[in-house]
PDB file of C-alpha atoms in Angstrom:
ATOM      1  CA  MET M  26     120.771  66.530 111.706  1.00 71.00           C
ATOM      2  CA  THR M  27     120.710  70.088 112.348  1.00 95.00           C
ATOM      3  CA  THR M  28     118.868  73.175 110.635  1.00 98.00           C
ATOM      4  CA  ALA M  29     120.671  76.152 109.081  1.00 98.00           C
ATOM      5  CA  LEU M  30     117.875  79.324 107.695  1.00 98.00           C
ATOM      6  CA  ILE M  31     119.304  81.439 105.138  1.00 98.00           C
ATOM      7  CA  THR M  32     118.036  84.925 103.825  1.00 98.00           C
ATOM      8  CA  GLY M  33     119.065  86.684 100.776  1.00 97.00           C
ATOM      9  CA  ALA M  34     119.195  82.505  99.776  1.00 97.00           C
ATOM     10  CA  THR M  35     118.671  82.502  96.359  1.00 95.00           C
ATOM     11  CA  ALA M  36     121.521  84.108  94.420  1.00 92.00           C
ATOM     12  CA  GLY M  37     125.205  85.188  96.006  1.00 93.00           C
ATOM     13  CA  ILE M  38     126.650  84.411  99.029  1.00 96.00           C
ATOM     14  CA  GLY M  39     123.596  83.517 100.370  1.00 97.00           C
ATOM     15  CA  ALA M  40     123.185  80.966  97.502  1.00 97.00           C
ATOM     16  CA  ALA M  41     126.654  79.548  98.502  1.00 97.00           C
ATOM     17  CA  PHE M  42     126.380  78.940 102.120  1.00 98.00           C
ATOM     18  CA  ALA M  43     123.441  77.013 100.688  1.00 98.00           C
ATOM     19  CA  ARG M  44     125.501  74.552  98.588  1.00 97.00           C
ATOM     20  CA  ARG M  45     128.091  74.342 101.221  1.00 98.00           C
ATOM     21  CA  LEU M  46     125.890  73.251 103.293  1.00 98.00           C
ATOM     22  CA  ALA M  47     123.766  70.817 102.055  1.00 98.00           C
ATOM     23  CA  PRO M  48     126.760  68.049 101.354  1.00 97.00           C
ATOM     24  CA  ASP M  49     127.337  68.319 105.209  1.00 96.00           C
ATOM     25  CA  GLY M  50     123.804  67.635 106.020  1.00 96.00           C
ATOM     26  CA  HIS M  51     122.530  70.444 107.158  1.00 98.00           C
ATOM     27  CA  ASN M  52     118.906  71.200 106.502  1.00 98.00           C
ATOM     28  CA  LEU M  53     117.816  74.532 105.427  1.00 98.00           C
ATOM     29  CA  VAL M  54     115.179  77.092 105.274  1.00 98.00           C
ATOM     30  CA  LEU M  55     115.917  79.170 102.350  1.00 98.00           C
ATOM     31  CA  VAL M  56     114.880  83.000 102.414  1.00 98.00           C
ATOM     32  CA  ALA M  57     113.905  85.528  99.465  1.00 98.00           C
ATOM     33  CA  ARG M  58     111.250  87.218  98.206  1.00 97.00           C
ATOM     34  CA  ASP M  59     111.227  84.845  94.537  1.00 96.00           C
ATOM     35  CA  THR M  60     109.049  81.761  95.759  1.00 98.00           C
ATOM     36  CA  GLU M  61     109.527  80.135  92.065  1.00 98.00           C
ATOM     37  CA  ARG M  62     113.587  80.646  92.311  1.00 97.00           C
ATOM     38  CA  LEU M  63     113.184  79.536  96.015  1.00 98.00           C
ATOM     39  CA  GLN M  64     111.585  76.170  95.289  1.00 98.00           C
ATOM     40  CA  ASP M  65     112.998  75.411  92.561  1.00 98.00           C
ATOM     41  CA  GLN M  66     116.590  76.285  94.393  1.00 98.00           C
ATOM     42  CA  ALA M  67     114.927  73.697  97.150  1.00 98.00           C
ATOM     43  CA  THR M  68     114.214  70.807  94.676  1.00 98.00           C
ATOM     44  CA  GLU M  69     117.966  70.205  93.845  1.00 98.00           C
ATOM     45  CA  LEU M  70     119.289  70.632  97.040  1.00 98.00           C
ATOM     46  CA  HIS M  71     116.904  68.381  98.266  1.00 98.00           C
ATOM     47  CA  ASP M  72     117.264  65.466  95.018  1.00 98.00           C
ATOM     48  CA  ARG M  73     121.320  65.912  94.657  1.00 97.00           C
ATOM     49  CA  HIS M  74     122.219  65.940  98.617  1.00 97.00           C
ATOM     50  CA  GLY M  75     118.754  63.540 100.322  1.00 97.00           C
ATOM     51  CA  ILE M  76     118.486  67.382 103.216  1.00 98.00           C
ATOM     52  CA  GLU M  77     115.145  68.696 103.977  1.00 98.00           C
ATOM     53  CA  ALA M  78     115.222  71.809 102.263  1.00 98.00           C
ATOM     54  CA  GLU M  79     112.091  74.261 102.924  1.00 98.00           C
ATOM     55  CA  VAL M  80     110.865  77.222 101.317  1.00 98.00           C
ATOM     56  CA  LEU M  81     110.103  80.569 103.051  1.00 98.00           C
ATOM     57  CA  THR M  82     108.705  83.277 100.873  1.00 98.00           C
ATOM     58  CA  ALA M  83     109.134  87.012 102.568  1.00 98.00           C
ATOM     59  CA  ASP M  84     110.253  90.264 101.765  1.00 98.00           C
ATOM     60  CA  LEU M  85     112.452  91.601 104.696  1.00 98.00           C
ATOM     61  CA  SER M  86     111.931  95.194 103.261  1.00 98.00           C
ATOM     62  CA  THR M  87     108.132  94.997 105.362  1.00 98.00           C
ATOM     63  CA  ASP M  88     107.298  94.161 108.698  1.00 98.00           C
ATOM     64  CA  GLU M  89     104.926  91.267 107.795  1.00 98.00           C
ATOM     65  CA  GLY M  90     108.290  89.635 105.932  1.00 98.00           C
ATOM     66  CA  ILE M  91     110.617  90.031 108.961  1.00 98.00           C
ATOM     67  CA  ALA M  92     107.634  88.814 111.312  1.00 98.00           C
ATOM     68  CA  ALA M  93     107.329  85.909 109.017  1.00 98.00           C
ATOM     69  CA  VAL M  94     111.251  85.215 109.916  1.00 98.00           C
ATOM     70  CA  GLU M  95     110.491  85.806 113.361  1.00 98.00           C
ATOM     71  CA  THR M  96     107.550  82.909 113.592  1.00 98.00           C
ATOM     72  CA  ARG M  97     109.992  80.498 111.816  1.00 98.00           C
ATOM     73  CA  LEU M  98     113.244  81.190 113.862  1.00 98.00           C
ATOM     74  CA  SER M  99     111.310  81.044 117.546  1.00 98.00           C
ATOM     75  CA  ASP M 100     109.699  77.453 116.335  1.00 97.00           C
ATOM     76  CA  ARG M 101     111.156  75.550 118.996  1.00 94.00           C
ATOM     77  CA  ARG M 102     109.448  72.316 117.753  1.00 95.00           C
ATOM     78  CA  GLN M 103     111.976  73.058 114.491  1.00 97.00           C
ATOM     79  CA  PRO M 104     115.125  74.722 116.041  1.00 98.00           C
ATOM     80  CA  VAL M 105     117.226  76.162 113.815  1.00 98.00           C
ATOM     81  CA  ASP M 106     120.732  75.917 114.766  1.00 98.00           C
ATOM     82  CA  LEU M 107     122.401  78.252 112.437  1.00 98.00           C
ATOM     83  CA  LEU M 108     121.480  81.791 111.232  1.00 98.00           C
ATOM     84  CA  VAL M 109     122.602  83.237 107.863  1.00 98.00           C
ATOM     85  CA  ASN M 110     121.409  86.886 107.378  1.00 98.00           C
ATOM     86  CA  ASN M 111     122.738  87.729 104.343  1.00 97.00           C
ATOM     87  CA  ALA M 112     119.551  90.025 102.317  1.00 97.00           C
ATOM     88  CA  GLY M 113     120.670  93.153 101.204  1.00 95.00           C
ATOM     89  CA  PHE M 114     121.120  95.074  98.330  1.00 91.00           C
ATOM     90  CA  GLY M 115     123.143  98.688  96.539  1.00 89.00           C
ATOM     91  CA  ASN M 116     121.749 101.630  95.706  1.00 88.00           C
ATOM     92  CA  LYS M 117     123.310 103.635  92.858  1.00 83.00           C
ATOM     93  CA  GLY M 118     124.215 107.137  93.673  1.00 85.00           C
ATOM     94  CA  ARG M 119     124.999 109.404  95.993  1.00 86.00           C
ATOM     95  CA  PHE M 120     123.407 110.776  99.215  1.00 89.00           C
ATOM     96  CA  LEU M 121     120.309 113.404  97.935  1.00 90.00           C
ATOM     97  CA  GLU M 122     120.416 111.510  94.186  1.00 91.00           C
ATOM     98  CA  VAL M 123     119.121 108.113  96.005  1.00 93.00           C
ATOM     99  CA  PRO M 124     115.330 108.645  97.144  1.00 95.00           C
ATOM    100  CA  MET M 125     114.541 108.827 100.934  1.00 97.00           C
ATOM    101  CA  SER M 126     112.352 106.047 100.522  1.00 97.00           C
ATOM    102  CA  ASP M 127     115.118 103.793  99.153  1.00 96.00           C
ATOM    103  CA  GLU M 128     117.501 104.766 102.148  1.00 97.00           C
ATOM    104  CA  LEU M 129     114.978 104.275 105.167  1.00 98.00           C
ATOM    105  CA  THR M 130     113.988 100.574 103.195  1.00 98.00           C
ATOM    106  CA  MET M 131     117.885  99.902 102.677  1.00 97.00           C
ATOM    107  CA  LEU M 132     117.893 100.322 106.562  1.00 98.00           C
ATOM    108  CA  LYS M 133     115.194  97.862 107.258  1.00 98.00           C
ATOM    109  CA  VAL M 134     116.891  95.192 105.178  1.00 98.00           C
ATOM    110  CA  HIS M 135     120.064  95.301 106.627  1.00 98.00           C
ATOM    111  CA  CYS M 136     119.737  96.702 110.182  1.00 98.00           C
ATOM    112  CA  GLU M 137     115.988  96.192 111.914  1.00 98.00           C
ATOM    113  CA  ALA M 138     115.985  92.886 109.821  1.00 98.00           C
ATOM    114  CA  VAL M 139     119.060  91.743 110.684  1.00 98.00           C
ATOM    115  CA  LEU M 140     118.377  92.465 114.711  1.00 98.00           C
ATOM    116  CA  ARG M 141     115.296  91.380 114.766  1.00 98.00           C
ATOM    117  CA  LEU M 142     116.115  88.435 113.317  1.00 98.00           C
ATOM    118  CA  THR M 143     119.259  88.059 115.177  1.00 98.00           C
ATOM    119  CA  SER M 144     117.443  88.348 118.303  1.00 98.00           C
ATOM    120  CA  ALA M 145     114.318  85.537 117.648  1.00 98.00           C
ATOM    121  CA  ALA M 146     116.894  83.071 117.233  1.00 98.00           C
ATOM    122  CA  VAL M 147     119.117  83.893 119.737  1.00 98.00           C
ATOM    123  CA  VAL M 148     116.420  83.288 122.584  1.00 98.00           C
ATOM    124  CA  GLY M 149     116.236  79.282 121.146  1.00 97.00           C
ATOM    125  CA  MET M 150     120.018  79.183 120.911  1.00 98.00           C
ATOM    126  CA  LYS M 151     120.629  80.111 124.268  1.00 98.00           C
ATOM    127  CA  ALA M 152     118.510  78.373 125.756  1.00 97.00           C
ATOM    128  CA  ARG M 153     119.352  75.032 123.987  1.00 97.00           C
ATOM    129  CA  GLY M 154     123.253  76.101 124.591  1.00 97.00           C
ATOM    130  CA  ARG M 155     124.445  75.971 121.008  1.00 97.00           C
ATOM    131  CA  GLY M 156     124.108  77.893 117.876  1.00 98.00           C
ATOM    132  CA  GLY M 157     125.385  80.307 115.198  1.00 98.00           C
ATOM    133  CA  ILE M 158     124.727  83.209 113.804  1.00 98.00           C
ATOM    134  CA  ILE M 159     126.506  84.824 110.734  1.00 98.00           C
ATOM    135  CA  ASN M 160     125.346  88.395 110.067  1.00 98.00           C
ATOM    136  CA  VAL M 161     126.617  88.919 106.708  1.00 98.00           C
ATOM    137  CA  ALA M 162     127.979  92.670 106.397  1.00 97.00           C
ATOM    138  CA  SER M 163     130.909  94.695 103.832  1.00 95.00           C
ATOM    139  CA  THR M 164     134.453  95.744 103.696  1.00 94.00           C
ATOM    140  CA  ALA M 165     132.205  98.888 103.545  1.00 92.00           C
ATOM    141  CA  ALA M 166     131.883  98.740 107.086  1.00 93.00           C
ATOM    142  CA  PHE M 167     135.422 100.290 107.565  1.00 92.00           C
ATOM    143  CA  VAL M 168     135.188 103.365 105.192  1.00 88.00           C
ATOM    144  CA  PRO M 169     133.013 106.078 104.584  1.00 81.00           C
ATOM    145  CA  ARG M 170     130.237 104.335 102.005  1.00 77.00           C
ATOM    146  CA  GLY M 171     127.222 106.961 102.480  1.00 90.00           C
ATOM    147  CA  THR M 172     123.627 104.645 103.894  1.00 94.00           C
ATOM    148  CA  TYR M 173     125.144 101.408 102.856  1.00 93.00           C
ATOM    149  CA  GLY M 174     128.690 101.677 104.270  1.00 94.00           C
ATOM    150  CA  ALA M 175     126.878 102.989 107.473  1.00 96.00           C
ATOM    151  CA  SER M 176     124.370 100.351 107.615  1.00 97.00           C
ATOM    152  CA  LYS M 177     127.015  97.590 107.602  1.00 97.00           C
ATOM    153  CA  ALA M 178     128.961  99.346 110.287  1.00 97.00           C
ATOM    154  CA  TRP M 179     125.633  99.141 112.253  1.00 98.00           C
ATOM    155  CA  VAL M 180     125.884  95.432 111.477  1.00 98.00           C
ATOM    156  CA  VAL M 181     129.628  94.951 112.362  1.00 98.00           C
ATOM    157  CA  GLN M 182     129.068  96.964 115.949  1.00 98.00           C
ATOM    158  CA  PHE M 183     125.855  95.347 116.853  1.00 98.00           C
ATOM    159  CA  THR M 184     127.958  91.817 116.252  1.00 98.00           C
ATOM    160  CA  GLN M 185     130.923  91.855 117.568  1.00 98.00           C
ATOM    161  CA  GLY M 186     128.290  93.792 120.575  1.00 98.00           C
ATOM    162  CA  VAL M 187     126.174  90.916 121.053  1.00 98.00           C
ATOM    163  CA  ALA M 188     128.947  88.229 121.084  1.00 98.00           C
ATOM    164  CA  LEU M 189     130.548  89.740 123.600  1.00 98.00           C
ATOM    165  CA  ASP M 190     127.060  89.425 125.629  1.00 98.00           C
ATOM    166  CA  LEU M 191     126.836  86.406 124.792  1.00 98.00           C
ATOM    167  CA  ALA M 192     129.975  84.928 125.074  1.00 97.00           C
ATOM    168  CA  GLY M 193     129.959  81.440 127.353  1.00 97.00           C
ATOM    169  CA  SER M 194     126.493  80.448 126.097  1.00 98.00           C
ATOM    170  CA  GLY M 195     127.005  78.691 123.640  1.00 98.00           C
ATOM    171  CA  VAL M 196     125.909  80.813 120.941  1.00 98.00           C
ATOM    172  CA  ARG M 197     128.641  82.312 118.079  1.00 98.00           C
ATOM    173  CA  LEU M 198     127.653  85.322 116.501  1.00 98.00           C
ATOM    174  CA  MET M 199     130.083  86.806 113.821  1.00 98.00           C
ATOM    175  CA  ALA M 200     130.000  89.440 110.927  1.00 98.00           C
ATOM    176  CA  LEU M 201     131.087  88.450 107.390  1.00 98.00           C
ATOM    177  CA  CYS M 202     132.830  91.247 105.457  1.00 96.00           C
ATOM    178  CA  PRO M 203     134.198  90.536 102.343  1.00 94.00           C
ATOM    179  CA  GLY M 204     134.868  92.955  99.338  1.00 85.00           C
ATOM    180  CA  PHE M 205     133.664  92.670  95.940  1.00 82.00           C
ATOM    181  CA  VAL M 206     131.990  89.634  95.511  1.00 84.00           C
ATOM    182  CA  ARG M 207     130.679  87.956  91.692  1.00 68.00           C
ATOM    183  CA  THR M 208     127.234  88.573  92.568  1.00 62.00           C
ATOM    184  CA  GLU M 209     123.933  89.577  91.230  1.00 55.00           C
ATOM    185  CA  PHE M 210     124.213  92.723  93.577  1.00 56.00           C
ATOM    186  CA  HIS M 211     125.763  95.431  90.961  1.00 49.00           C
ATOM    187  CA  GLU M 212     123.796  94.088  88.549  1.00 56.00           C
ATOM    188  CA  ARG M 213     120.118  94.326  90.475  1.00 61.00           C
ATOM    189  CA  ALA M 214     121.475  97.885  91.445  1.00 48.00           C
ATOM    190  CA  GLY M 215     122.522  99.223  87.721  1.00 54.00           C
ATOM    191  CA  MET M 216     126.197  99.666  88.892  1.00 55.00           C
ATOM    192  CA  ASN M 217     128.723  99.135  86.590  1.00 55.00           C
ATOM    193  CA  THR M 218     131.634  96.924  87.884  1.00 57.00           C
ATOM    194  CA  ASP M 219     133.827  97.764  84.382  1.00 58.00           C
ATOM    195  CA  ALA M 220     136.309  99.659  86.234  1.00 63.00           C
ATOM    196  CA  ILE M 221     136.685  97.761  89.373  1.00 66.00           C
ATOM    197  CA  PRO M 222     140.174  95.232  89.016  1.00 63.00           C
ATOM    198  CA  GLY M 223     140.110  91.261  88.332  1.00 65.00           C
ATOM    199  CA  TRP M 224     141.785  91.026  90.769  1.00 59.00           C
ATOM    200  CA  MET M 225     139.735  92.649  93.509  1.00 71.00           C
ATOM    201  CA  TRP M 226     136.850  90.162  92.805  1.00 70.00           C
ATOM    202  CA  LEU M 227     136.188  87.060  95.001  1.00 88.00           C
ATOM    203  CA  ASP M 228     134.114  84.021  94.154  1.00 92.00           C
ATOM    204  CA  ALA M 229     131.318  83.225  96.816  1.00 93.00           C
ATOM    205  CA  ASP M 230     131.604  79.445  97.216  1.00 94.00           C
ATOM    206  CA  LYS M 231     135.147  80.349  98.437  1.00 95.00           C
ATOM    207  CA  VAL M 232     134.165  83.237 101.022  1.00 96.00           C
ATOM    208  CA  VAL M 233     131.724  80.807 102.191  1.00 97.00           C
ATOM    209  CA  PRO M 234     133.806  77.823 103.568  1.00 97.00           C
ATOM    210  CA  VAL M 235     136.213  80.600 105.152  1.00 97.00           C
ATOM    211  CA  ALA M 236     133.067  82.009 107.021  1.00 98.00           C
ATOM    212  CA  LEU M 237     132.178  79.361 108.124  1.00 98.00           C
ATOM    213  CA  ALA M 238     135.812  78.205 109.355  1.00 98.00           C
ATOM    214  CA  ASP M 239     136.301  81.789 111.085  1.00 98.00           C
ATOM    215  CA  LEU M 240     133.035  81.184 112.820  1.00 98.00           C
ATOM    216  CA  ALA M 241     133.751  77.652 114.319  1.00 97.00           C
ATOM    217  CA  ARG M 242     136.843  79.149 115.635  1.00 97.00           C
ATOM    218  CA  GLY M 243     135.229  81.905 117.199  1.00 97.00           C
ATOM    219  CA  LYS M 244     135.787  84.771 115.560  1.00 97.00           C
ATOM    220  CA  ALA M 245     133.311  87.865 115.695  1.00 98.00           C
ATOM    221  CA  VAL M 246     134.759  89.497 112.363  1.00 97.00           C
ATOM    222  CA  SER M 247     135.783  87.719 109.407  1.00 97.00           C
ATOM    223  CA  VAL M 248     137.193  89.575 106.456  1.00 96.00           C
ATOM    224  CA  PRO M 249     137.813  86.510 104.191  1.00 90.00           C
ATOM    225  CA  ASP M 250     140.672  86.967 101.896  1.00 86.00           C
ATOM    226  CA  PRO M 251     144.270  87.973 102.332  1.00 86.00           C
ATOM    227  CA  ARG M 252     143.723  90.555 100.043  1.00 87.00           C
ATOM    228  CA  TYR M 253     141.127  91.830 102.183  1.00 86.00           C
ATOM    229  CA  LYS M 254     142.455  91.846 105.213  1.00 90.00           C
ATOM    230  CA  ALA M 255     145.714  93.785 104.034  1.00 88.00           C
ATOM    231  CA  LEU M 256     143.010  96.681 102.877  1.00 85.00           C
ATOM    232  CA  VAL M 257     140.759  96.942 105.445  1.00 87.00           C
ATOM    233  CA  ALA M 258     144.174  97.042 107.365  1.00 87.00           C
ATOM    234  CA  ALA M 259     144.908  99.837 106.118  1.00 82.00           C
ATOM    235  CA  ALA M 260     141.994 101.257 106.114  1.00 77.00           C
ATOM    236  CA  LYS M 261     142.083 102.006 109.896  1.00 78.00           C
ATOM    237  CA  LEU M 262     145.351 103.279 109.626  1.00 73.00           C
ATOM    238  CA  THR M 263     144.113 106.547 107.168  1.00 64.00           C
ATOM    239  CA  PRO M 264     143.385 109.180 108.391  1.00 58.00           C
ATOM    240  CA  ARG M 265     139.443 109.640 107.744  1.00 54.00           C
ATOM    241  CA  GLY M 266     139.362 113.083 105.617  1.00 53.00           C
ATOM    242  CA  VAL M 267     141.733 111.028 103.345  1.00 44.00           C
ATOM    243  CA  LEU M 268     139.613 107.753 103.305  1.00 45.00           C
ATOM    244  CA  GLY M 269     136.974 109.579 102.582  1.00 49.00           C
ATOM    245  CA  GLY M 270     138.441 111.025  99.389  1.00 46.00           C
ATOM    246  CA  ILE M 271     139.772 107.494  98.387  1.00 40.00           C
ATOM    247  CA  SER M 272     136.000 106.103  98.913  1.00 46.00           C
ATOM    248  CA  SER M 273     134.219 108.901  97.930  1.00 48.00           C
ATOM    249  CA  LYS M 274     136.145 109.091  94.064  1.00 46.00           C
ATOM    250  CA  THR M 275     135.310 104.575  94.141  1.00 48.00           C
ATOM    251  CA  ARG M 276     131.379 104.966  94.903  1.00 47.00           C
ATOM    252  CA  ARG M 277     130.600 104.767  91.243  1.00 48.00           C
ATOM    253  CA  PHE M 278     131.584 100.934  91.814  1.00 47.00           C
ATOM    254  CA  GLY M 279     128.759 100.278  94.565  1.00 51.00           C
ATOM    255  CA  PRO M 280     129.739  98.482  97.990  1.00 51.00           C
ATOM    256  CA  ARG M 281     131.238  94.350  98.222  1.00 51.00           C
TER     257      ARG M 281
END
């Protein structure tokens, strides 16, 4: 059996990855901050699908939390074949309305944790000649979107660069860039989503199979919906000044 480690595993896209991988017989390492939710999730997946579901409580906004996951990824006796760097959050408000401590925490989770965990996983994967890493970014990476968009743009660029460096090694990396997904994400950030059109919402359980298929095809970036593919293509052709104005008006909706 192969093993997948998923950060931010108790809700949203992370939980959807766990629900998708378990029926196919993948053992799981579930990482999040809430031990009780992790244990409930692990028990359910084990009982329903007969797989091993390991719980690892870790706060990726801290060095200790990142180090704990690095240690698990470096365990050669229990190798991880797929890493899903999904943990993330949003801040409500424009620049200077958000406390600097919260901005720095976002960079810690979205950038430093992704860098360190990817690095820890790649060492063993490269030695074995196989493995996959999915770094969850956002379509916000392609528009001027404050610290959130900048951090996700970093994830995309980092993932593409490492994918090129590891070409031919058997290790695949991909940045997953969904749009608005119905999860706990916006509620946790206190963001009002009432004005977001219904057609813009994606289902996490539909995003994940597309992401896994794109990883298997060797894509370095996955935008898992035709509507958002069109929006991203349009964003690349739109002058940055115009794009910035549009992004500023819609920022109250929050990212992804």
